[in-house]
Amino acid sequence: MAENLTADVHDVVIIGSGPAGYTAAIYASRANLAPVLFTSSVQAGGELMNTTDVENFPGFPDGIMGPELMSHLEAQARKFGTDVQYQDVVEVDLKAEPKRITLGDGTKHYARTVIISTGSQYRELGIEGESALTGKGVSWCATCDGFFFRDQPLAVVGGGDSAMEEAIFLTKFASKVYVIHRRDELRASQIMADRALANEKIEFIWNSTVETINGEDKVQSIDIRNLVTDQVNTLDVNGVFIAIGSDPRTDLVKDVLEINDVDGTIVVQEPSTATNIPGVFAAGDVVDGKYRQAITAAGMGAKAAIDVEDYLGAQPTVSKSPQLLSEGI
C-alpha cells in the first residue's frame, strides 16, 4: 500500500500550539517561510485554554480570557499565511533529511526544519471536583490567577519549591493560605521552606491529602483526609492551587533529543533555541522548567522562528519532492 505523502518539503513545521507555537508561526510566516502548524486535534491552544482571565499578558490592560487570547494568536498566524491544521502528530523522524512528520491519519509531511512547542502539562490530583471547577477556583498558576482572590482563604497542595513559591506569592492577596502536604516535612529547599514557615499568613496542614473539591459554580470548600488518623474534615476556601509538578510533553522526541535529567525539559543551546539535532528547535514550556508564563513562551517562539530563518539561510535548498526522495531519485 502506497504511503500517503504530501507533495512539498516545507521550510518549517511547528508541532504544538499555545503562545510559543503561534508566535513562532507569526514570525516564520512574516519571514515568508510558509509554516505549517499542527495544533493537536483535542488540545489546541495549550494550557491557556483552561484559564479564565489573563491580566499579565502585555497589550490587554483590561485583561482577556485565555481562549480568546489564543484565538487572537491563531488568527494573527493565519493572517500572515500559516497553515494551521488541527491534527495530531504521532511520529517524527528528526534525523532524516528532510525531516519526516507523521500524522494520526497516516499522512506524512516533510520539512527542512522543525520547531517543537508541545508545552507541558500540570500534574492533576485526579479527585472529584477538580476538572469541573478548573478555572472556577481550581488553578495551577498563582501568578496567573492569584489576583482574583483578594482577601479570600486559599489552599495550596504540595510540598516542594513550586508549592512554597505559590503559597508565598498568594499571601500578597489572600486572607489566609493553607498548605496541604501529604508528609510531615517539606520537600522544598531549606531557604524556601524557611520563608514559608515564617510567613504568618501561611498555615500548614501536614500528613494530609485533598479528597474532594466542593462547589457549584466556584470552589467553596475542600475535604481533607488526615493520613495518620484517617479522619476527614472540611475546610472552607475559595481557591485551590495545585503545585505537585508538571511534565513537559516530550513523548514524541524524548528518544532523539537531549533531555534535562532534572526537570525533563528539552535541552537547547542557549541563548538560541537549537537542540542537539541540526534543524530542530524547541520553544516554550517544553524547554522552560522555571518561568512557564505565556509571555516567556511567546518570546521563545519568536526566537525559534528567527533561529529557523538563520539556519535556513545557511543551508542549500531542498528541491526534490518527498515522492522523489522516497524513490531514491
Tab-separated table of N, CA and C in Angstrom, residues 50-157:
chain	number	residue	atom	x	y	z
A	50	ASN	N	-7.506	26.629	29.374
A	50	ASN	CA	-8.158	26.308	30.649
A	50	ASN	C	-8.119	27.466	31.630
A	51	THR	N	-7.684	28.643	31.152
A	51	THR	CA	-7.548	29.806	32.023
A	51	THR	C	-8.652	30.812	31.720
A	52	THR	N	-9.193	31.414	32.748
A	52	THR	CA	-10.236	32.414	32.533
A	52	THR	C	-9.593	33.756	32.212
A	53	ASP	N	-9.537	34.676	33.162
A	53	ASP	CA	-8.974	35.998	32.904
A	53	ASP	C	-7.452	35.965	32.904
A	54	VAL	N	-6.862	36.529	31.854
A	54	VAL	CA	-5.410	36.701	31.771
A	54	VAL	C	-5.132	38.197	31.837
A	55	GLU	N	-4.488	38.645	32.910
A	55	GLU	CA	-4.253	40.075	33.095
A	55	GLU	C	-2.777	40.453	33.015
A	56	ASN	N	-1.896	39.471	32.809
A	56	ASN	CA	-0.470	39.784	32.792
A	56	ASN	C	0.162	39.590	31.425
A	57	PHE	N	-0.667	39.475	30.374
A	57	PHE	CA	-0.120	39.415	29.017
A	57	PHE	C	-0.147	40.823	28.441
A	58	PRO	N	1.006	41.358	28.018
A	58	PRO	CA	1.073	42.755	27.565
A	58	PRO	C	0.074	43.054	26.447
A	59	GLY	N	-0.477	44.268	26.503
A	59	GLY	CA	-1.362	44.720	25.442
A	59	GLY	C	-2.834	44.622	25.756
A	60	PHE	N	-3.183	44.067	26.918
A	60	PHE	CA	-4.590	43.913	27.287
A	60	PHE	C	-4.803	44.492	28.689
A	61	PRO	N	-4.908	45.829	28.786
A	61	PRO	CA	-4.993	46.469	30.104
A	61	PRO	C	-6.218	46.048	30.909
A	62	ASP	N	-7.272	45.612	30.234
A	62	ASP	CA	-8.470	45.161	30.935
A	62	ASP	C	-8.518	43.644	31.079
A	63	GLY	N	-7.422	42.977	30.702
A	63	GLY	CA	-7.388	41.528	30.761
A	63	GLY	C	-8.072	40.909	29.559
A	64	ILE	N	-7.911	39.600	29.415
A	64	ILE	CA	-8.504	38.877	28.301
A	64	ILE	C	-8.672	37.419	28.723
A	65	MET	N	-9.721	36.788	28.245
A	65	MET	CA	-9.930	35.383	28.548
A	65	MET	C	-8.873	34.545	27.832
A	66	GLY	N	-8.409	33.487	28.501
A	66	GLY	CA	-7.373	32.648	27.909
A	66	GLY	C	-7.731	32.138	26.525
A	67	PRO	N	-8.902	31.519	26.328
A	67	PRO	CA	-9.273	31.037	24.989
A	67	PRO	C	-9.340	32.154	23.953
A	68	GLU	N	-9.771	33.347	24.376
A	68	GLU	CA	-9.845	34.460	23.432
A	68	GLU	C	-8.447	34.893	23.001
A	69	LEU	N	-7.513	34.932	23.941
A	69	LEU	CA	-6.134	35.284	23.614
A	69	LEU	C	-5.568	34.309	22.592
A	70	MET	N	-5.806	33.013	22.818
A	70	MET	CA	-5.283	32.024	21.884
A	70	MET	C	-5.951	32.144	20.521
A	71	SER	N	-7.223	32.510	20.514
A	71	SER	CA	-7.920	32.723	19.246
A	71	SER	C	-7.303	33.881	18.476
A	72	HIS	N	-6.934	34.952	19.178
A	72	HIS	CA	-6.272	36.091	18.536
A	72	HIS	C	-4.926	35.679	17.949
A	73	LEU	N	-4.156	34.912	18.722
A	73	LEU	CA	-2.836	34.491	18.238
A	73	LEU	C	-2.969	33.608	17.008
A	74	GLU	N	-3.930	32.699	17.037
A	74	GLU	CA	-4.138	31.831	15.871
A	74	GLU	C	-4.555	32.656	14.651
A	75	ALA	N	-5.479	33.589	14.845
A	75	ALA	CA	-5.932	34.419	13.736
A	75	ALA	C	-4.789	35.228	13.140
A	76	GLN	N	-3.909	35.724	13.998
A	76	GLN	CA	-2.766	36.504	13.512
A	76	GLN	C	-1.816	35.627	12.716
A	77	ALA	N	-1.594	34.395	13.195
A	77	ALA	CA	-0.735	33.467	12.460
A	77	ALA	C	-1.334	33.135	11.096
A	78	ARG	N	-2.633	32.891	11.061
A	78	ARG	CA	-3.302	32.588	9.791
A	78	ARG	C	-3.248	33.789	8.840
A	79	LYS	N	-3.413	34.993	9.397
A	79	LYS	CA	-3.425	36.208	8.574
A	79	LYS	C	-2.164	36.321	7.728
A	80	PHE	N	-1.024	35.941	8.304
A	80	PHE	CA	0.244	36.089	7.592
A	80	PHE	C	0.633	34.839	6.801
A	81	GLY	N	-0.247	33.841	6.774
A	81	GLY	CA	-0.007	32.715	5.874
A	81	GLY	C	0.305	31.386	6.500
A	82	THR	N	0.164	31.262	7.815
A	82	THR	CA	0.420	29.966	8.454
A	82	THR	C	-0.692	28.988	8.116
A	83	ASP	N	-0.313	27.786	7.748
A	83	ASP	CA	-1.261	26.702	7.510
A	83	ASP	C	-1.484	25.982	8.845
A	84	VAL	N	-2.569	26.347	9.545
A	84	VAL	CA	-2.870	25.759	10.850
A	84	VAL	C	-3.744	24.534	10.643
A	85	GLN	N	-3.288	23.398	11.133
A	85	GLN	CA	-4.033	22.148	10.966
A	85	GLN	C	-4.300	21.517	12.329
A	86	TYR	N	-5.571	21.205	12.578
A	86	TYR	CA	-5.968	20.559	13.829
A	86	TYR	C	-5.749	19.057	13.686
A	87	GLN	N	-4.480	18.678	13.725
A	87	GLN	CA	-4.095	17.286	13.525
A	87	GLN	C	-3.127	16.863	14.634
A	88	ASP	N	-3.120	15.561	14.922
A	88	ASP	CA	-2.191	15.008	15.899
A	88	ASP	C	-0.951	14.472	15.195
A	89	VAL	N	0.218	14.876	15.673
A	89	VAL	CA	1.467	14.287	15.196
A	89	VAL	C	1.748	13.062	16.063
A	90	VAL	N	1.889	11.901	15.424
A	90	VAL	CA	2.069	10.659	16.170
A	90	VAL	C	3.493	10.123	16.086
A	91	GLU	N	4.273	10.612	15.134
A	91	GLU	CA	5.649	10.123	14.992
A	91	GLU	C	6.473	11.141	14.226
A	92	VAL	N	7.738	11.266	14.612
A	92	VAL	CA	8.649	12.136	13.879
A	92	VAL	C	9.970	11.415	13.663
A	93	ASP	N	10.601	11.690	12.533
A	93	ASP	CA	11.967	11.249	12.280
A	93	ASP	C	12.787	12.516	12.067
A	94	LEU	N	13.413	12.977	13.139
A	94	LEU	CA	14.109	14.257	13.113
A	94	LEU	C	15.520	14.154	12.568
A	95	LYS	N	16.036	12.936	12.478
A	95	LYS	CA	17.388	12.758	11.942
A	95	LYS	C	17.389	12.625	10.426
A	96	ALA	N	16.241	12.375	9.849
A	96	ALA	CA	16.135	12.254	8.396
A	96	ALA	C	16.313	13.616	7.744
A	97	GLU	N	16.707	13.609	6.483
A	97	GLU	CA	16.794	14.846	5.711
A	97	GLU	C	16.053	14.650	4.394
A	98	PRO	N	14.921	15.308	4.181
A	98	PRO	CA	14.265	16.211	5.119
A	98	PRO	C	13.609	15.441	6.271
A	99	LYS	N	13.219	16.151	7.290
A	99	LYS	CA	12.641	15.540	8.479
A	99	LYS	C	11.202	15.103	8.182
A	100	ARG	N	10.827	13.968	8.772
A	100	ARG	CA	9.518	13.386	8.469
A	100	ARG	C	8.585	13.509	9.663
A	101	ILE	N	7.375	13.973	9.392
A	101	ILE	CA	6.353	14.143	10.427
A	101	ILE	C	5.132	13.333	10.018
A	102	THR	N	4.728	12.380	10.847
A	102	THR	CA	3.594	11.513	10.532
A	102	THR	C	2.396	11.893	11.395
A	103	LEU	N	1.248	12.062	10.735
A	103	LEU	CA	0.021	12.439	11.424
A	103	LEU	C	-0.803	11.212	11.791
A	104	GLY	N	-1.818	11.446	12.606
A	104	GLY	CA	-2.668	10.359	13.067
A	104	GLY	C	-3.395	9.644	11.950
A	105	ASP	N	-3.669	10.352	10.843
A	105	ASP	CA	-4.358	9.722	9.721
A	105	ASP	C	-3.404	9.045	8.752
A	106	GLY	N	-2.112	9.018	9.108
A	106	GLY	CA	-1.120	8.356	8.270
A	106	GLY	C	-0.400	9.266	7.301
A	107	THR	N	-0.895	10.495	7.131
A	107	THR	CA	-0.246	11.436	6.228
A	107	THR	C	1.151	11.778	6.728
A	108	LYS	N	2.094	11.834	5.782
A	108	LYS	CA	3.475	12.173	6.120
A	108	LYS	C	3.823	13.526	5.521
A	109	HIS	N	4.311	14.424	6.360
A	109	HIS	CA	4.806	15.722	5.907
A	109	HIS	C	6.328	15.737	6.051
A	110	TYR	N	6.959	16.552	5.198
A	110	TYR	CA	8.414	16.650	5.212
A	110	TYR	C	8.827	18.103	5.400
A	111	ALA	N	9.889	18.317	6.146
A	111	ALA	CA	10.297	19.683	6.458
A	111	ALA	C	11.798	19.794	6.577
A	112	ARG	N	12.296	20.955	6.201
A	112	ARG	CA	13.721	21.231	6.361
A	112	ARG	C	14.050	21.517	7.817
A	113	THR	N	13.099	22.129	8.528
A	113	THR	CA	13.291	22.415	9.954
A	113	THR	C	12.000	22.110	10.713
A	114	VAL	N	12.146	21.878	12.005
A	114	VAL	CA	11.003	21.608	12.871
A	114	VAL	C	11.167	22.403	14.159
A	115	ILE	N	10.069	23.007	14.611
A	115	ILE	CA	10.027	23.660	15.918
A	115	ILE	C	9.115	22.847	16.821
A	116	ILE	N	9.643	22.384	17.950
A	116	ILE	CA	8.862	21.637	18.931
A	116	ILE	C	8.356	22.623	19.977
A	117	SER	N	7.045	22.767	20.068
A	117	SER	CA	6.452	23.687	21.058
A	117	SER	C	5.245	23.010	21.701
A	118	THR	N	5.471	21.804	22.160
A	118	THR	CA	4.385	20.967	22.683
A	118	THR	C	4.003	21.272	24.119
A	119	GLY	N	4.724	22.199	24.766
A	119	GLY	CA	4.330	22.662	26.086
A	119	GLY	C	4.540	21.646	27.189
A	120	SER	N	3.821	21.856	28.272
A	120	SER	CA	3.881	20.940	29.405
A	120	SER	C	2.472	20.771	29.953
A	121	GLN	N	2.321	19.786	30.780
A	121	GLN	CA	1.020	19.500	31.367
A	121	GLN	C	1.158	19.429	32.870
A	122	TYR	N	0.366	20.267	33.571
A	122	TYR	CA	0.393	20.238	35.024
A	122	TYR	C	-0.141	18.903	35.531
A	123	ARG	N	0.506	18.392	36.559
A	123	ARG	CA	0.012	17.170	37.176
A	123	ARG	C	-1.272	17.465	37.938
A	124	GLU	N	-2.226	16.577	37.798
A	124	GLU	CA	-3.511	16.750	38.453
A	124	GLU	C	-3.631	15.833	39.659
A	125	LEU	N	-4.536	16.187	40.553
A	125	LEU	CA	-4.784	15.352	41.726
A	125	LEU	C	-5.640	14.148	41.369
A	126	GLY	N	-6.483	14.308	40.347
A	126	GLY	CA	-7.362	13.218	39.949
A	126	GLY	C	-8.486	12.963	40.932
A	127	ILE	N	-9.037	14.032	41.493
A	127	ILE	CA	-10.078	13.886	42.507
A	127	ILE	C	-11.376	14.535	42.038
A	128	GLU	N	-12.444	14.220	42.719
A	128	GLU	CA	-13.764	14.758	42.385
A	128	GLU	C	-13.776	16.280	42.547
A	129	GLY	N	-14.333	16.946	41.547
A	129	GLY	CA	-14.448	18.399	41.566
A	129	GLY	C	-13.306	19.125	40.898
A	130	GLU	N	-12.185	18.452	40.679
A	130	GLU	CA	-11.007	19.120	40.114
A	130	GLU	C	-11.266	19.610	38.693
A	131	SER	N	-11.731	18.731	37.828
A	131	SER	CA	-11.975	19.110	36.439
A	131	SER	C	-13.134	20.082	36.310
A	132	ALA	N	-14.227	19.797	37.027
A	132	ALA	CA	-15.425	20.623	36.903
A	132	ALA	C	-15.185	22.058	37.353
A	133	LEU	N	-14.278	22.255	38.304
A	133	LEU	CA	-14.051	23.590	38.858
A	133	LEU	C	-12.745	24.219	38.390
A	134	THR	N	-12.098	23.610	37.385
A	134	THR	CA	-10.916	24.223	36.790
A	134	THR	C	-11.303	25.553	36.155
A	135	GLY	N	-10.574	26.612	36.493
A	135	GLY	CA	-10.923	27.943	36.020
A	135	GLY	C	-12.008	28.605	36.846
A	136	LYS	N	-12.528	27.898	37.838
A	136	LYS	CA	-13.577	28.430	38.713
A	136	LYS	C	-13.119	28.363	40.173
A	137	GLY	N	-11.829	28.472	40.352
A	137	GLY	CA	-11.249	28.393	41.686
A	137	GLY	C	-10.134	27.383	41.776
A	138	VAL	N	-10.105	26.423	40.861
A	138	VAL	CA	-9.011	25.464	40.781
A	138	VAL	C	-8.000	25.981	39.764
A	139	SER	N	-6.753	26.108	40.175
A	139	SER	CA	-5.727	26.693	39.321
A	139	SER	C	-4.398	25.995	39.532
A	140	TRP	N	-3.527	26.131	38.536
A	140	TRP	CA	-2.163	25.607	38.628
A	140	TRP	C	-1.136	26.738	38.516
A	141	CYS	N	-1.602	27.981	38.614
A	141	CYS	CA	-0.696	29.110	38.402
A	141	CYS	C	-1.080	30.291	39.278
A	142	ALA	N	-0.334	30.488	40.366
A	142	ALA	CA	-0.631	31.591	41.283
A	142	ALA	C	-0.393	32.945	40.633
A	143	THR	N	0.676	33.084	39.844
A	143	THR	CA	0.960	34.367	39.220
A	143	THR	C	-0.086	34.721	38.177
A	144	CYS	N	-0.756	33.706	37.627
A	144	CYS	CA	-1.819	33.953	36.652
A	144	CYS	C	-3.120	34.354	37.333
A	145	ASP	N	-3.456	33.680	38.427
A	145	ASP	CA	-4.811	33.775	38.979
A	145	ASP	C	-4.902	34.305	40.404
A	146	GLY	N	-3.773	34.475	41.089
A	146	GLY	CA	-3.823	34.880	42.487
A	146	GLY	C	-4.540	36.188	42.726
A	147	PHE	N	-4.416	37.118	41.794
A	147	PHE	CA	-5.003	38.445	41.946
A	147	PHE	C	-6.516	38.391	42.142
A	148	PHE	N	-7.159	37.363	41.609
A	148	PHE	CA	-8.619	37.293	41.641
A	148	PHE	C	-9.158	36.814	42.989
A	149	PHE	N	-8.259	36.533	43.932
A	149	PHE	CA	-8.698	36.001	45.220
A	149	PHE	C	-8.306	36.913	46.380
A	150	ARG	N	-8.416	38.193	46.139
A	150	ARG	CA	-8.038	39.162	47.175
A	150	ARG	C	-8.926	39.003	48.412
A	151	ASP	N	-8.262	38.910	49.564
A	151	ASP	CA	-8.938	38.806	50.863
A	151	ASP	C	-9.804	37.557	50.994
A	152	GLN	N	-9.403	36.487	50.317
A	152	GLN	CA	-10.129	35.225	50.411
A	152	GLN	C	-9.195	34.118	50.890
A	153	PRO	N	-9.725	33.100	51.579
A	153	PRO	CA	-8.885	31.982	52.013
A	153	PRO	C	-8.599	31.031	50.858
A	154	LEU	N	-7.353	30.589	50.767
A	154	LEU	CA	-6.921	29.748	49.661
A	154	LEU	C	-6.168	28.533	50.185
A	155	ALA	N	-6.098	27.494	49.343
A	155	ALA	CA	-5.320	26.297	49.667
A	155	ALA	C	-4.289	26.051	48.581
A	156	VAL	N	-3.106	25.629	48.990
A	156	VAL	CA	-2.054	25.193	48.067
A	156	VAL	C	-1.754	23.742	48.384
A	157	VAL	N	-1.727	22.899	47.341
A	157	VAL	CA	-1.455	21.483	47.526
A	157	VAL	C	-0.054	21.188	47.019
